[in-house]
Amino acid sequence: MSVNLFGNRFEAALARNDIESAEGQLIEALGSEHADYALQLACVRALIELQSLQPGQDSESPFDGKWLAARAGLQSWTAQRLVNDARRVESGVAALLTGTPWGKQKELRDLLDAAPSRQREAVKAVATA
């Protein structure tokens, strides 16, 4: 079962175009003991997307582990692993797998290493459950 860490605060922040508050919700979720690995990856992808949409943001800015570590207060190696894995998972897939058996770190990383057909099977199984 998925845990809603945001309540309606994330959606409300986006509706107000309060990007700073929305990012704060994502960073809070990254550090939550209730966030599985899939949710963490979904948060990292969302942080990258929100940052890249900021006015004046250089499109060549490195959204890497160093950036995430500084932004979210994470250890460098943890941040780099999250960024690397977030870039490996298709947009929306991590959010879909949050709170499922595939949402845990080992299972999700194994799924990312699997053939695309196996990845589609897992996503389809979750989507039709």
JSON list of C-alpha atoms in Angstrom, two decimals:
[
{"chain": "A", "resi": 1, "resn": "MET", "atom": "CA", "xyz": [0.00, 0.00, 0.00]},
{"chain": "A", "resi": 2, "resn": "SER", "atom": "CA", "xyz": [1.31, 3.41, -0.97]},
{"chain": "A", "resi": 3, "resn": "VAL", "atom": "CA", "xyz": [2.00, 6.04, 1.66]},
{"chain": "A", "resi": 4, "resn": "ASN", "atom": "CA", "xyz": [0.93, 9.58, 0.81]},
{"chain": "A", "resi": 5, "resn": "LEU", "atom": "CA", "xyz": [3.74, 11.66, 2.26]},
{"chain": "A", "resi": 6, "resn": "PHE", "atom": "CA", "xyz": [2.52, 14.91, 0.76]},
{"chain": "A", "resi": 7, "resn": "GLY", "atom": "CA", "xyz": [-1.16, 15.11, 1.65]},
{"chain": "A", "resi": 8, "resn": "ASN", "atom": "CA", "xyz": [-2.33, 17.80, -0.74]},
{"chain": "A", "resi": 9, "resn": "ARG", "atom": "CA", "xyz": [0.60, 20.12, 0.01]},
{"chain": "A", "resi": 10, "resn": "PHE", "atom": "CA", "xyz": [2.59, 19.18, -3.09]},
{"chain": "A", "resi": 11, "resn": "GLU", "atom": "CA", "xyz": [-0.33, 19.66, -5.46]},
{"chain": "A", "resi": 12, "resn": "ALA", "atom": "CA", "xyz": [-1.33, 22.89, -3.73]},
{"chain": "A", "resi": 13, "resn": "ALA", "atom": "CA", "xyz": [2.22, 24.27, -4.05]},
{"chain": "A", "resi": 14, "resn": "LEU", "atom": "CA", "xyz": [2.27, 23.46, -7.76]},
{"chain": "A", "resi": 15, "resn": "ALA", "atom": "CA", "xyz": [-1.18, 25.02, -8.23]},
{"chain": "A", "resi": 16, "resn": "ARG", "atom": "CA", "xyz": [0.16, 28.23, -6.61]},
{"chain": "A", "resi": 17, "resn": "ASN", "atom": "CA", "xyz": [3.27, 27.98, -8.80]},
{"chain": "A", "resi": 18, "resn": "ASP", "atom": "CA", "xyz": [5.26, 27.83, -5.57]},
{"chain": "A", "resi": 19, "resn": "ILE", "atom": "CA", "xyz": [8.15, 25.79, -6.92]},
{"chain": "A", "resi": 20, "resn": "GLU", "atom": "CA", "xyz": [10.28, 26.29, -3.81]},
{"chain": "A", "resi": 21, "resn": "SER", "atom": "CA", "xyz": [7.59, 24.76, -1.59]},
{"chain": "A", "resi": 22, "resn": "ALA", "atom": "CA", "xyz": [7.00, 21.89, -4.04]},
{"chain": "A", "resi": 23, "resn": "GLU", "atom": "CA", "xyz": [10.72, 21.15, -4.07]},
{"chain": "A", "resi": 24, "resn": "GLY", "atom": "CA", "xyz": [10.72, 21.24, -0.28]},
{"chain": "A", "resi": 25, "resn": "GLN", "atom": "CA", "xyz": [8.03, 18.54, -0.24]},
{"chain": "A", "resi": 26, "resn": "LEU", "atom": "CA", "xyz": [10.09, 16.38, -2.59]},
{"chain": "A", "resi": 27, "resn": "ILE", "atom": "CA", "xyz": [13.23, 16.81, -0.47]},
{"chain": "A", "resi": 28, "resn": "GLU", "atom": "CA", "xyz": [11.27, 16.00, 2.68]},
{"chain": "A", "resi": 29, "resn": "ALA", "atom": "CA", "xyz": [10.01, 12.80, 1.06]},
{"chain": "A", "resi": 30, "resn": "LEU", "atom": "CA", "xyz": [13.56, 11.80, 0.07]},
{"chain": "A", "resi": 31, "resn": "GLY", "atom": "CA", "xyz": [14.51, 11.73, 3.73]},
{"chain": "A", "resi": 32, "resn": "SER", "atom": "CA", "xyz": [11.36, 10.06, 4.99]},
{"chain": "A", "resi": 33, "resn": "GLU", "atom": "CA", "xyz": [11.59, 6.62, 6.57]},
{"chain": "A", "resi": 34, "resn": "HIS", "atom": "CA", "xyz": [8.29, 5.85, 4.82]},
{"chain": "A", "resi": 35, "resn": "ALA", "atom": "CA", "xyz": [9.61, 6.50, 1.30]},
{"chain": "A", "resi": 36, "resn": "ASP", "atom": "CA", "xyz": [10.48, 3.37, -0.62]},
{"chain": "A", "resi": 37, "resn": "TYR", "atom": "CA", "xyz": [13.14, 3.47, -3.33]},
{"chain": "A", "resi": 38, "resn": "ALA", "atom": "CA", "xyz": [10.61, 3.98, -6.12]},
{"chain": "A", "resi": 39, "resn": "LEU", "atom": "CA", "xyz": [9.25, 7.09, -4.41]},
{"chain": "A", "resi": 40, "resn": "GLN", "atom": "CA", "xyz": [12.76, 8.41, -3.86]},
{"chain": "A", "resi": 41, "resn": "LEU", "atom": "CA", "xyz": [13.54, 8.01, -7.57]},
{"chain": "A", "resi": 42, "resn": "ALA", "atom": "CA", "xyz": [10.25, 9.67, -8.53]},
{"chain": "A", "resi": 43, "resn": "CYS", "atom": "CA", "xyz": [11.15, 12.59, -6.25]},
{"chain": "A", "resi": 44, "resn": "VAL", "atom": "CA", "xyz": [14.62, 12.94, -7.78]},
{"chain": "A", "resi": 45, "resn": "ARG", "atom": "CA", "xyz": [13.16, 12.96, -11.31]},
{"chain": "A", "resi": 46, "resn": "ALA", "atom": "CA", "xyz": [10.61, 15.58, -10.26]},
{"chain": "A", "resi": 47, "resn": "LEU", "atom": "CA", "xyz": [13.32, 17.73, -8.65]},
{"chain": "A", "resi": 48, "resn": "ILE", "atom": "CA", "xyz": [15.37, 17.61, -11.84]},
{"chain": "A", "resi": 49, "resn": "GLU", "atom": "CA", "xyz": [12.34, 18.50, -13.94]},
{"chain": "A", "resi": 50, "resn": "LEU", "atom": "CA", "xyz": [11.29, 21.37, -11.67]},
{"chain": "A", "resi": 51, "resn": "GLN", "atom": "CA", "xyz": [14.83, 22.78, -11.56]},
{"chain": "A", "resi": 52, "resn": "SER", "atom": "CA", "xyz": [15.21, 22.59, -15.33]},
{"chain": "A", "resi": 53, "resn": "LEU", "atom": "CA", "xyz": [12.00, 24.63, -15.78]},
{"chain": "A", "resi": 54, "resn": "GLN", "atom": "CA", "xyz": [13.18, 27.53, -13.62]},
{"chain": "A", "resi": 55, "resn": "PRO", "atom": "CA", "xyz": [13.58, 30.85, -15.47]},
{"chain": "A", "resi": 56, "resn": "GLY", "atom": "CA", "xyz": [17.21, 31.54, -16.24]},
{"chain": "A", "resi": 57, "resn": "GLN", "atom": "CA", "xyz": [18.18, 27.93, -15.54]},
{"chain": "A", "resi": 58, "resn": "ASP", "atom": "CA", "xyz": [21.06, 26.87, -17.73]},
{"chain": "A", "resi": 59, "resn": "SER", "atom": "CA", "xyz": [19.92, 23.79, -19.63]},
{"chain": "A", "resi": 60, "resn": "GLU", "atom": "CA", "xyz": [23.46, 22.47, -19.40]},
{"chain": "A", "resi": 61, "resn": "SER", "atom": "CA", "xyz": [23.47, 22.57, -15.59]},
{"chain": "A", "resi": 62, "resn": "PRO", "atom": "CA", "xyz": [24.68, 19.29, -14.16]},
{"chain": "A", "resi": 63, "resn": "PHE", "atom": "CA", "xyz": [21.84, 17.65, -12.29]},
{"chain": "A", "resi": 64, "resn": "ASP", "atom": "CA", "xyz": [24.18, 15.11, -10.77]},
{"chain": "A", "resi": 65, "resn": "GLY", "atom": "CA", "xyz": [24.93, 13.63, -7.38]},
{"chain": "A", "resi": 66, "resn": "LYS", "atom": "CA", "xyz": [26.83, 16.69, -6.24]},
{"chain": "A", "resi": 67, "resn": "TRP", "atom": "CA", "xyz": [23.84, 18.91, -7.11]},
{"chain": "A", "resi": 68, "resn": "LEU", "atom": "CA", "xyz": [21.37, 16.60, -5.32]},
{"chain": "A", "resi": 69, "resn": "ALA", "atom": "CA", "xyz": [23.63, 16.19, -2.27]},
{"chain": "A", "resi": 70, "resn": "ALA", "atom": "CA", "xyz": [23.85, 19.97, -1.86]},
{"chain": "A", "resi": 71, "resn": "ARG", "atom": "CA", "xyz": [20.15, 20.51, -2.57]},
{"chain": "A", "resi": 72, "resn": "ALA", "atom": "CA", "xyz": [18.78, 17.72, -0.37]},
{"chain": "A", "resi": 73, "resn": "GLY", "atom": "CA", "xyz": [21.49, 17.37, 2.28]},
{"chain": "A", "resi": 74, "resn": "LEU", "atom": "CA", "xyz": [22.32, 13.80, 1.29]},
{"chain": "A", "resi": 75, "resn": "GLN", "atom": "CA", "xyz": [25.65, 12.02, 1.37]},
{"chain": "A", "resi": 76, "resn": "SER", "atom": "CA", "xyz": [27.39, 12.27, -2.01]},
{"chain": "A", "resi": 77, "resn": "TRP", "atom": "CA", "xyz": [27.37, 8.55, -2.79]},
{"chain": "A", "resi": 78, "resn": "THR", "atom": "CA", "xyz": [23.67, 8.24, -1.89]},
{"chain": "A", "resi": 79, "resn": "ALA", "atom": "CA", "xyz": [22.79, 11.24, -4.02]},
{"chain": "A", "resi": 80, "resn": "GLN", "atom": "CA", "xyz": [24.80, 9.96, -6.98]},
{"chain": "A", "resi": 81, "resn": "ARG", "atom": "CA", "xyz": [23.16, 6.53, -6.79]},
{"chain": "A", "resi": 82, "resn": "LEU", "atom": "CA", "xyz": [19.71, 8.14, -6.68]},
{"chain": "A", "resi": 83, "resn": "VAL", "atom": "CA", "xyz": [20.44, 10.38, -9.67]},
{"chain": "A", "resi": 84, "resn": "ASN", "atom": "CA", "xyz": [21.91, 7.49, -11.67]},
{"chain": "A", "resi": 85, "resn": "ASP", "atom": "CA", "xyz": [18.95, 5.22, -10.98]},
{"chain": "A", "resi": 86, "resn": "ALA", "atom": "CA", "xyz": [16.42, 8.03, -11.49]},
{"chain": "A", "resi": 87, "resn": "ARG", "atom": "CA", "xyz": [17.84, 8.56, -14.97]},
{"chain": "A", "resi": 88, "resn": "ARG", "atom": "CA", "xyz": [17.49, 4.83, -15.71]},
{"chain": "A", "resi": 89, "resn": "VAL", "atom": "CA", "xyz": [13.79, 4.59, -14.89]},
{"chain": "A", "resi": 90, "resn": "GLU", "atom": "CA", "xyz": [11.20, 5.93, -17.31]},
{"chain": "A", "resi": 91, "resn": "SER", "atom": "CA", "xyz": [9.23, 8.97, -16.24]},
{"chain": "A", "resi": 92, "resn": "GLY", "atom": "CA", "xyz": [6.16, 7.94, -14.27]},
{"chain": "A", "resi": 93, "resn": "VAL", "atom": "CA", "xyz": [7.28, 4.34, -13.75]},
{"chain": "A", "resi": 94, "resn": "ALA", "atom": "CA", "xyz": [8.92, 5.00, -10.38]},
{"chain": "A", "resi": 95, "resn": "ALA", "atom": "CA", "xyz": [5.78, 6.77, -9.15]},
{"chain": "A", "resi": 96, "resn": "LEU", "atom": "CA", "xyz": [3.63, 3.86, -10.35]},
{"chain": "A", "resi": 97, "resn": "LEU", "atom": "CA", "xyz": [5.81, 1.31, -8.53]},
{"chain": "A", "resi": 98, "resn": "THR", "atom": "CA", "xyz": [5.81, 3.25, -5.25]},
{"chain": "A", "resi": 99, "resn": "GLY", "atom": "CA", "xyz": [4.33, 1.18, -2.44]},
{"chain": "A", "resi": 100, "resn": "THR", "atom": "CA", "xyz": [4.46, -2.09, -4.41]},
{"chain": "A", "resi": 101, "resn": "PRO", "atom": "CA", "xyz": [6.79, -5.08, -4.05]},
{"chain": "A", "resi": 102, "resn": "TRP", "atom": "CA", "xyz": [8.89, -3.57, -6.87]},
{"chain": "A", "resi": 103, "resn": "GLY", "atom": "CA", "xyz": [9.29, -0.28, -5.01]},
{"chain": "A", "resi": 104, "resn": "LYS", "atom": "CA", "xyz": [12.06, -1.51, -2.74]},
{"chain": "A", "resi": 105, "resn": "GLN", "atom": "CA", "xyz": [15.65, -0.67, -3.68]},
{"chain": "A", "resi": 106, "resn": "LYS", "atom": "CA", "xyz": [16.88, -4.17, -4.53]},
{"chain": "A", "resi": 107, "resn": "GLU", "atom": "CA", "xyz": [13.76, -5.13, -6.45]},
{"chain": "A", "resi": 108, "resn": "LEU", "atom": "CA", "xyz": [13.62, -1.89, -8.41]},
{"chain": "A", "resi": 109, "resn": "ARG", "atom": "CA", "xyz": [17.31, -1.98, -9.28]},
{"chain": "A", "resi": 110, "resn": "ASP", "atom": "CA", "xyz": [16.94, -5.61, -10.38]},
{"chain": "A", "resi": 111, "resn": "LEU", "atom": "CA", "xyz": [13.95, -4.59, -12.50]},
{"chain": "A", "resi": 112, "resn": "LEU", "atom": "CA", "xyz": [15.97, -1.77, -14.11]},
{"chain": "A", "resi": 113, "resn": "ASP", "atom": "CA", "xyz": [18.64, -4.32, -15.02]},
{"chain": "A", "resi": 114, "resn": "ALA", "atom": "CA", "xyz": [16.04, -6.67, -16.54]},
{"chain": "A", "resi": 115, "resn": "ALA", "atom": "CA", "xyz": [15.01, -6.84, -20.16]},
{"chain": "A", "resi": 116, "resn": "PRO", "atom": "CA", "xyz": [12.52, -4.19, -21.29]},
{"chain": "A", "resi": 117, "resn": "SER", "atom": "CA", "xyz": [9.86, -6.90, -21.70]},
{"chain": "A", "resi": 118, "resn": "ARG", "atom": "CA", "xyz": [10.24, -7.85, -18.01]},
{"chain": "A", "resi": 119, "resn": "GLN", "atom": "CA", "xyz": [9.99, -4.19, -17.01]},
{"chain": "A", "resi": 120, "resn": "ARG", "atom": "CA", "xyz": [6.78, -3.79, -19.03]},
{"chain": "A", "resi": 121, "resn": "GLU", "atom": "CA", "xyz": [5.33, -6.95, -17.42]},
{"chain": "A", "resi": 122, "resn": "ALA", "atom": "CA", "xyz": [5.96, -5.59, -13.92]},
{"chain": "A", "resi": 123, "resn": "VAL", "atom": "CA", "xyz": [4.47, -2.20, -14.74]},
{"chain": "A", "resi": 124, "resn": "LYS", "atom": "CA", "xyz": [1.47, -3.82, -16.41]},
{"chain": "A", "resi": 125, "resn": "ALA", "atom": "CA", "xyz": [0.92, -6.08, -13.40]},
{"chain": "A", "resi": 126, "resn": "VAL", "atom": "CA", "xyz": [0.91, -3.07, -11.07]},
{"chain": "A", "resi": 127, "resn": "ALA", "atom": "CA", "xyz": [-1.27, -0.97, -13.36]},
{"chain": "A", "resi": 128, "resn": "THR", "atom": "CA", "xyz": [-3.93, -3.68, -13.67]},
{"chain": "A", "resi": 129, "resn": "ALA", "atom": "CA", "xyz": [-3.92, -4.67, -9.99]}
]
